[in-house]
């Protein structure tokens, strides 16, 4: 609150700039490498020692979580200041010091729903990247219908007793703690769910990585067998966990439709028309020789262009204060379709070069495209299936009702 | 690119929407049709002129309002909502653009005020076959002492049956398929040797086949440089394509709204048909296509006003996607309405009939996918 | 039954051949002209006088309805004999003497469900083509949900009183009598429907032709205002009309999926690839220049070929005594899709020539194609919508259940 | 055309279905994959040979059973159901057909009995690029004193990694793109100058790139007339396409059955997912495609046996439709299964991986639509 008026902001900017100049190590000003991403927690190896230094310095400032209250170790900045910090970091191309489900999901929820003691206990270690969190939501029998979850939580007087299974727990095998939805009342559905947190080293917890059709993945199956959890690790009221869950799902969906998709295939992959030119060939006027494939690639490119323009429109309309709910609601569905179509076209254009798995004989970019194609099939499933998206559009946006 | 309307543009949009709703509803098209008017309505033309709609692209110095394509797009979208027949596309968009982009000062001074006031309607006549192919000009313009003599034929010229003046694309050099050698000629509708065959079209908007038999045109009726008409014609056609895409989008939105309303009122098996999941998903997909296409049209309209260098690409994007959109939505509109949608008394069929014309004119989805791919180098 | 053994059939064949030779007028051995089709009934004009003669002669033999019992004026032939009659008529290319909903639909139902008096009263005039019948089924509020019909039928002691409205009554404006579904009990749905027949000249009956999007049509809206119907014109039991209706719908659907579709466009229309060659042009190797359109036309041709082969397969499997219900169930849906795709491709290939309505300036075949395209939109609506077809496949063939 | 199986054919079908189910279930492919076998299984090859599957097309005079393509199609469909990796397509269908259609009496006598008994596996190597284009043969066969010298490369030859003998399409005349000038050469896998690079493919069936570096082939190893190999190769490829279509159909049917079963057991929101109408309609559409495609495959198989003159057209019909079918069904199978369908532990993904190989090999849907259109003159 010390810096607020525009002139104060300038002062704040100078101080941030100076601090960054002094504290951001040189290698932290280079583009992020995949294997140097820091997720924090006990198992963090810090492949690049400067990333450890960078995390410690930023964590001490609370600037890994700039807007969180300073009393729990956060940066205590207001929105305007946080934006300045972001701008200044971007100016020197500083890497984010920490990737963390604690920062993105659990922390905000805990600040909103947790009690004082819980905030004091968990938030500081999230800010400093000392505890790595994972999310225990989906179950084998509860995918689209998340509220159908069955992991049993019994009140044993001095502790909770957990039995059940979660799936799609990202990085559960590397996390220190889990935030988790459990069933505390079987007689009702949404009102029988509670929100618990516990240590992944507790006896009876086992996480097994899931192999996907595209190969290894960050996802795990996580099993709970007679897991004892202290009573004070319930967040919010008993049987009121669904409210917290819904809030967290919002964070998740908005981050997915913003484009954080698995399966785009990554760098080094050319657009489909380039592979078509190389692999199918062109006629004397430079057109891809297969008119059928060419038309389908073009249709996809137009869809992708329309998608990009819609993101732009949405942003502009929001800035102008117009209603944008309508546009936002279709974007996850459209993004999944767009990415899946692209991946299919890549594989088709590559011909037999798109049919490799590993080893020699296939180019690296082609193999990436193939794996990316397989991974992309998850786009219309994860974070709400396309069918669920369409239901939501029909009901919330178009106002269509259910059977009466 | 700008996706948010300025205050002026928003006001014009509101006016155009209200005008279409109140003065040119679908029943008006039915009346014209049943009265054999073939889409021609002098009174309505006067009202459109009064509102200044003909002069939206015309600069103020030539008595227009010079508001630009974004503004024009709002009017086109509005008339698309009620599938109204007006001479705006040919006169106020394509015709005006040819003159603005290629006309001499004298031509501008003569024609643009008349366009802006609604005094003359223009029809730009390009295609000679049944599929849009603006380079395939075989109509010949032979140089002679006083000017040029035109011989050839044009097919399905929209507004050709009631245009006061034509802009004829003819060949002064080279052969069909080449851009160089195309020239543009202003030809009044009473020129000797010009015959106009009015057509009864499926959308009840009308059109005409033209034939030119030794039509004499003086030198000062050439628009743009001789042999280099393509440099004027192509950007003018792109404005037309974008405007037509906006119109088709308006039609798709209206047909979708009508369908959605029916889904919320029609019951079968004791349930609103809108509560059946398969129809819900189809409606949600149409809505997605509408939203994506809306962005393309807005981008193309503002691309023209901003004089961007990718207008051709944006025009093909808008026209291809709008064509696919109105194709899908008009078919689903009939299907969702069931038997009633098959009757002439219901509006579904009128939207579907107009849809196929909107799709075919100035290049369908296939044409523009091909062009987009070429522009993208494959 | 006089002719049954193979040698008897030969004898029967000879007698049929002789009879036809003598009785089938010369012009009745030429291909049918659209405007010489005989529908019978009071309004029949017999544009060709020989068609009157032909109907009278065939009607007297009962051979308009070869397998119906002779006691009601039918031919009294067995299946084998009826086939011989058909073969012999085909041999000399004899025209069918009569088109009739009485023969195709009402007659078979009446023979099954009517009482003796009703059969004696109505069947002979159907056989001789003296009464033309129409079908009163659909209503404005009861399309896919036919059993939702509301046309009210009250028991007034000595007569029934009918009030309500029917739609899609083919040729109601030209029919003498109507067979009609009415509601006799509002408290139940299927069990509250009865099957009545009455004279279209009864006071209070009005039929108005419906104009379709493709132009004039045989369909009518038919209004009933205080129509009095004698008590003995109820067919079957009161409130048991749905059983008769279902049987009649089977006749209707099987005749539609056998290919009796509106909208194929009729003679003189070329296949889409021919219009594409003419209107779009070909490249130097003879391919249609628009590769996109070409691919879509080919995809349609393949679909049509697959459809034809499936009809063949179905027939062969039936002959071999194999189960064919599965195949039959999809054919109406597939036929509608096939025909609609074809009509769309015709209009697209014709370009602006496909956008004519009437008058000069458009070729006759092109205008036919355009009207046919519009008419084809009914293929996925009439006789059970495609949505209903898919529901039926899902439930009856695939065994999927409704929500519980 | 015949759509009903004879008693012999039905018996063979029953045998093949039972064998696939009991001996080559999907778990078997998993074991091969996880054991690094790259689709090669000598023991299974022996069992297939015992059942006579390798000799179905081989005439009895050459120790085969001579049952024909309809019979072979039943076996291919059966192995498709469990996406089993076998050498049947290359050896028993394409390889055997090349020899039956083009082999000299001596070649037939030498090779066909070995094929029928399962003693040798054959791989016919045609494509040199990544897309099927059998006329684009650039591999050169140069005439020399003793025979021919082959130089060139072949890509993604299925079964190439464990074939005993190759049939190499090479050019003795003309240039890539021409039918005339293609000749076929029998080349043993240990020929000097031949190198075989085994590939780990997405479907775990394996394949190989070949390179030919001065490979010497004697004159009696030319199959069919020199320069006229196309006359043998094209009909042999058509048999392969039809057989592969039958295999893909079997895979589609199995994936569909698996999906249908899941729809009838998996609950979400307290309801079987199979009771949701949008999924019901998608399932009904898949079923329609299955039934239509089944007829195309049956027609193509029997068309070969009846020696019809439209086999090429029927082959393209079958292969294009089967490719589109397995593409649709394999994608829907993953989607309908949701998260579990994304895991390696579930079979959905294996069907989808095999699907793309079935689609691409011997020409995908685009290729065969193009060919079908050409055969139909447009």
mmCIF file of C-alpha atoms in Angstrom, chain D residues 107-291:
data_model
loop_
_atom_site.group_PDB
_atom_site.id
_atom_site.type_symbol
_atom_site.label_atom_id
_atom_site.label_comp_id
_atom_site.label_asym_id
_atom_site.label_seq_id
_atom_site.Cartn_x
_atom_site.Cartn_y
_atom_site.Cartn_z
ATOM 1 C CA UNK D 107 8.393 -69.811 -60.423
ATOM 2 C CA UNK D 108 4.955 -70.997 -59.382
ATOM 3 C CA UNK D 109 6.231 -74.495 -58.815
ATOM 4 C CA UNK D 110 9.106 -73.192 -56.751
ATOM 5 C CA UNK D 111 7.438 -70.529 -54.655
ATOM 6 C CA UNK D 112 3.727 -71.188 -54.295
ATOM 7 C CA UNK D 113 4.083 -74.431 -52.325
ATOM 8 C CA UNK D 114 6.513 -72.688 -49.992
ATOM 9 C CA UNK D 115 4.056 -69.846 -49.506
ATOM 10 C CA UNK D 116 1.145 -72.212 -48.936
ATOM 11 C CA UNK D 117 3.084 -74.166 -46.344
ATOM 12 C CA UNK D 118 4.219 -71.057 -44.521
ATOM 13 C CA UNK D 119 7.831 -71.910 -45.261
ATOM 14 C CA UNK D 120 8.606 -68.507 -46.720
ATOM 15 C CA UNK D 121 7.225 -65.078 -46.115
ATOM 16 C CA UNK D 122 7.159 -62.570 -48.924
ATOM 17 C CA UNK D 123 7.128 -58.784 -48.933
ATOM 18 C CA UNK D 124 6.147 -56.936 -52.079
ATOM 19 C CA UNK D 125 8.058 -53.644 -52.062
ATOM 20 C CA UNK D 126 6.544 -50.888 -54.164
ATOM 21 C CA UNK D 127 6.383 -47.442 -52.577
ATOM 22 C CA UNK D 128 9.413 -45.192 -52.464
ATOM 23 C CA UNK D 129 7.751 -42.122 -50.977
ATOM 24 C CA UNK D 130 5.598 -41.765 -47.888
ATOM 25 C CA UNK D 131 2.305 -41.845 -49.780
ATOM 26 C CA UNK D 132 1.105 -44.798 -51.812
ATOM 27 C CA UNK D 133 1.969 -44.077 -55.443
ATOM 28 C CA UNK D 134 2.693 -47.362 -57.188
ATOM 29 C CA UNK D 135 3.489 -45.766 -60.533
ATOM 30 C CA UNK D 136 6.160 -43.574 -58.985
ATOM 31 C CA UNK D 137 8.858 -46.224 -59.261
ATOM 32 C CA UNK D 138 12.334 -44.745 -59.600
ATOM 33 C CA UNK D 139 14.327 -47.774 -58.414
ATOM 34 C CA UNK D 140 16.381 -48.760 -61.403
ATOM 35 C CA UNK D 141 16.942 -52.220 -62.809
ATOM 36 C CA UNK D 142 19.739 -52.097 -65.301
ATOM 37 C CA UNK D 143 20.156 -54.890 -67.772
ATOM 38 C CA UNK D 144 23.535 -56.545 -67.738
ATOM 39 C CA UNK D 145 24.961 -59.794 -69.038
ATOM 40 C CA UNK D 146 23.668 -62.195 -66.396
ATOM 41 C CA UNK D 147 20.450 -60.382 -65.582
ATOM 42 C CA UNK D 148 19.719 -57.096 -63.837
ATOM 43 C CA UNK D 149 21.350 -54.806 -61.341
ATOM 44 C CA UNK D 150 18.979 -53.028 -58.949
ATOM 45 C CA UNK D 151 19.619 -49.665 -57.324
ATOM 46 C CA UNK D 152 17.199 -47.649 -55.279
ATOM 47 C CA UNK D 153 15.222 -47.569 -52.044
ATOM 48 C CA UNK D 154 11.819 -48.638 -50.735
ATOM 49 C CA UNK D 155 10.071 -47.094 -47.748
ATOM 50 C CA UNK D 156 7.912 -48.594 -45.043
ATOM 51 C CA UNK D 157 7.660 -52.077 -46.498
ATOM 52 C CA UNK D 158 5.294 -53.995 -44.242
ATOM 53 C CA UNK D 159 6.687 -57.329 -43.119
ATOM 54 C CA UNK D 160 9.925 -56.172 -44.719
ATOM 55 C CA UNK D 161 11.728 -56.683 -41.415
ATOM 56 C CA UNK D 162 11.130 -60.430 -41.451
ATOM 57 C CA UNK D 163 10.429 -61.351 -45.061
ATOM 58 C CA UNK D 164 12.398 -64.259 -46.508
ATOM 59 C CA UNK D 165 12.041 -62.977 -50.016
ATOM 60 C CA UNK D 166 11.127 -59.656 -51.566
ATOM 61 C CA UNK D 167 9.332 -58.852 -54.755
ATOM 62 C CA UNK D 168 10.812 -55.538 -55.829
ATOM 63 C CA UNK D 169 9.066 -53.267 -58.316
ATOM 64 C CA UNK D 170 11.786 -51.546 -60.330
ATOM 65 C CA UNK D 171 12.041 -49.627 -63.517
ATOM 66 C CA UNK D 172 13.507 -51.224 -66.638
ATOM 67 C CA UNK D 173 12.224 -48.471 -68.903
ATOM 68 C CA UNK D 174 10.683 -44.995 -68.848
ATOM 69 C CA UNK D 175 10.340 -42.781 -65.854
ATOM 70 C CA UNK D 176 8.489 -42.395 -62.568
ATOM 71 C CA UNK D 177 4.781 -42.005 -63.188
ATOM 72 C CA UNK D 178 4.566 -44.359 -66.157
ATOM 73 C CA UNK D 179 3.032 -47.826 -66.016
ATOM 74 C CA UNK D 180 5.086 -49.163 -68.899
ATOM 75 C CA UNK D 181 8.612 -49.974 -67.878
ATOM 76 C CA UNK D 182 7.915 -51.363 -64.433
ATOM 77 C CA UNK D 183 9.230 -54.885 -63.842
ATOM 78 C CA UNK D 184 9.055 -57.176 -60.852
ATOM 79 C CA UNK D 185 12.055 -58.948 -59.317
ATOM 80 C CA UNK D 186 12.311 -61.738 -56.778
ATOM 81 C CA UNK D 187 15.114 -60.863 -54.360
ATOM 82 C CA UNK D 188 16.030 -63.048 -51.371
ATOM 83 C CA UNK D 189 16.541 -61.208 -48.104
ATOM 84 C CA UNK D 190 20.228 -62.156 -48.011
ATOM 85 C CA UNK D 191 21.023 -60.768 -51.444
ATOM 86 C CA UNK D 192 24.287 -58.857 -51.598
ATOM 87 C CA UNK D 193 23.661 -55.115 -51.645
ATOM 88 C CA UNK D 194 20.232 -55.324 -50.039
ATOM 89 C CA UNK D 195 19.946 -53.699 -46.649
ATOM 90 C CA UNK D 196 16.907 -53.883 -44.460
ATOM 91 C CA UNK D 197 16.315 -51.280 -41.753
ATOM 92 C CA UNK D 198 13.702 -52.504 -39.299
ATOM 93 C CA UNK D 199 11.216 -49.878 -38.104
ATOM 94 C CA UNK D 200 9.396 -49.518 -34.793
ATOM 95 C CA UNK D 201 5.968 -48.501 -35.950
ATOM 96 C CA UNK D 202 3.084 -46.933 -34.065
ATOM 97 C CA UNK D 203 0.935 -50.062 -34.420
ATOM 98 C CA UNK D 204 3.700 -52.368 -33.108
ATOM 99 C CA UNK D 205 3.442 -54.466 -36.278
ATOM 100 C CA UNK D 206 6.800 -53.289 -37.575
ATOM 101 C CA UNK D 207 7.974 -52.606 -41.140
ATOM 102 C CA UNK D 208 11.250 -51.848 -42.898
ATOM 103 C CA UNK D 209 13.003 -49.419 -45.179
ATOM 104 C CA UNK D 210 14.979 -51.171 -47.877
ATOM 105 C CA UNK D 211 17.952 -49.952 -49.793
ATOM 106 C CA UNK D 212 19.256 -51.638 -52.880
ATOM 107 C CA UNK D 213 22.854 -51.031 -53.804
ATOM 108 C CA UNK D 214 23.899 -52.906 -56.923
ATOM 109 C CA UNK D 215 21.763 -55.905 -56.099
ATOM 110 C CA UNK D 216 22.254 -58.515 -58.801
ATOM 111 C CA UNK D 217 19.179 -60.448 -59.955
ATOM 112 C CA UNK D 218 19.196 -63.224 -62.512
ATOM 113 C CA UNK D 219 16.804 -63.246 -65.417
ATOM 114 C CA UNK D 220 14.728 -66.110 -64.082
ATOM 115 C CA UNK D 221 13.890 -63.972 -61.058
ATOM 116 C CA UNK D 222 11.835 -61.545 -63.116
ATOM 117 C CA UNK D 223 8.141 -62.129 -62.445
ATOM 118 C CA UNK D 224 5.894 -61.430 -65.423
ATOM 119 C CA UNK D 225 7.047 -59.817 -68.619
ATOM 120 C CA UNK D 226 9.854 -57.283 -68.516
ATOM 121 C CA UNK D 227 8.470 -53.716 -68.676
ATOM 122 C CA UNK D 228 4.944 -55.044 -68.155
ATOM 123 C CA UNK D 229 5.065 -55.718 -64.434
ATOM 124 C CA UNK D 230 2.214 -53.270 -63.923
ATOM 125 C CA UNK D 231 -0.200 -55.756 -65.487
ATOM 126 C CA UNK D 232 0.590 -58.124 -62.656
ATOM 127 C CA UNK D 233 1.257 -55.594 -59.934
ATOM 128 C CA UNK D 234 -1.964 -53.602 -60.203
ATOM 129 C CA UNK D 235 -4.382 -56.530 -59.840
ATOM 130 C CA UNK D 236 -2.202 -57.970 -57.066
ATOM 131 C CA UNK D 237 -2.300 -54.641 -55.236
ATOM 132 C CA UNK D 238 -6.074 -54.542 -55.685
ATOM 133 C CA UNK D 239 -6.356 -57.910 -53.992
ATOM 134 C CA UNK D 240 -4.178 -56.521 -51.215
ATOM 135 C CA UNK D 241 -6.349 -53.418 -50.902
ATOM 136 C CA UNK D 242 -9.500 -55.481 -50.658
ATOM 137 C CA UNK D 243 -7.946 -57.811 -48.088
ATOM 138 C CA UNK D 244 -6.690 -54.850 -46.060
ATOM 139 C CA UNK D 245 -10.147 -53.280 -46.268
ATOM 140 C CA UNK D 246 -11.582 -56.496 -44.864
ATOM 141 C CA UNK D 247 -9.031 -56.384 -42.064
ATOM 142 C CA UNK D 248 -9.851 -52.746 -41.277
ATOM 143 C CA UNK D 249 -13.520 -53.597 -41.312
ATOM 144 C CA UNK D 250 -12.916 -56.313 -38.740
ATOM 145 C CA UNK D 251 -11.066 -53.820 -36.559
ATOM 146 C CA UNK D 252 -13.877 -51.294 -36.881
ATOM 147 C CA UNK D 253 -16.472 -53.892 -35.979
ATOM 148 C CA UNK D 254 -14.493 -54.982 -32.916
ATOM 149 C CA UNK D 255 -13.870 -51.399 -31.765
ATOM 150 C CA UNK D 256 -17.533 -50.602 -32.264
ATOM 151 C CA UNK D 257 -18.608 -53.682 -30.294
ATOM 152 C CA UNK D 258 -16.256 -52.723 -27.473
ATOM 153 C CA UNK D 259 -17.684 -49.200 -27.462
ATOM 154 C CA UNK D 260 -21.254 -50.415 -27.510
ATOM 155 C CA UNK D 261 -20.554 -52.649 -24.566
ATOM 156 C CA UNK D 262 -19.003 -49.751 -22.663
ATOM 157 C CA UNK D 263 -22.066 -47.626 -23.417
ATOM 158 C CA UNK D 264 -24.180 -50.327 -21.844
ATOM 159 C CA UNK D 265 -22.164 -50.593 -18.664
ATOM 160 C CA UNK D 266 -20.517 -47.253 -17.909
ATOM 161 C CA UNK D 267 -22.569 -44.866 -15.817
ATOM 162 C CA UNK D 268 -22.194 -41.122 -15.379
ATOM 163 C CA UNK D 269 -24.695 -38.860 -13.645
ATOM 164 C CA UNK D 270 -26.523 -41.998 -12.540
ATOM 165 C CA UNK D 271 -27.272 -42.977 -16.145
ATOM 166 C CA UNK D 272 -25.739 -45.432 -18.577
ATOM 167 C CA UNK D 273 -23.788 -43.304 -21.023
ATOM 168 C CA UNK D 274 -25.493 -45.297 -23.769
ATOM 169 C CA UNK D 275 -28.768 -43.672 -22.782
ATOM 170 C CA UNK D 276 -27.590 -40.192 -23.806
ATOM 171 C CA UNK D 277 -29.215 -39.345 -27.112
ATOM 172 C CA UNK D 278 -26.264 -37.598 -28.699
ATOM 173 C CA UNK D 279 -24.127 -40.703 -28.152
ATOM 174 C CA UNK D 280 -26.974 -42.910 -29.352
ATOM 175 C CA UNK D 281 -27.163 -41.021 -32.621
ATOM 176 C CA UNK D 282 -23.422 -41.153 -33.113
ATOM 177 C CA UNK D 283 -23.495 -44.895 -32.460
ATOM 178 C CA UNK D 284 -26.392 -45.362 -34.891
ATOM 179 C CA UNK D 285 -24.475 -43.463 -37.562
ATOM 180 C CA UNK D 286 -21.405 -45.617 -37.012
ATOM 181 C CA UNK D 287 -23.576 -48.681 -37.295
ATOM 182 C CA UNK D 288 -24.949 -47.388 -40.599
ATOM 183 C CA UNK D 289 -21.433 -46.858 -41.931
ATOM 184 C CA UNK D 290 -20.454 -50.348 -40.793
ATOM 185 C CA UNK D 291 -23.361 -51.945 -42.617
#
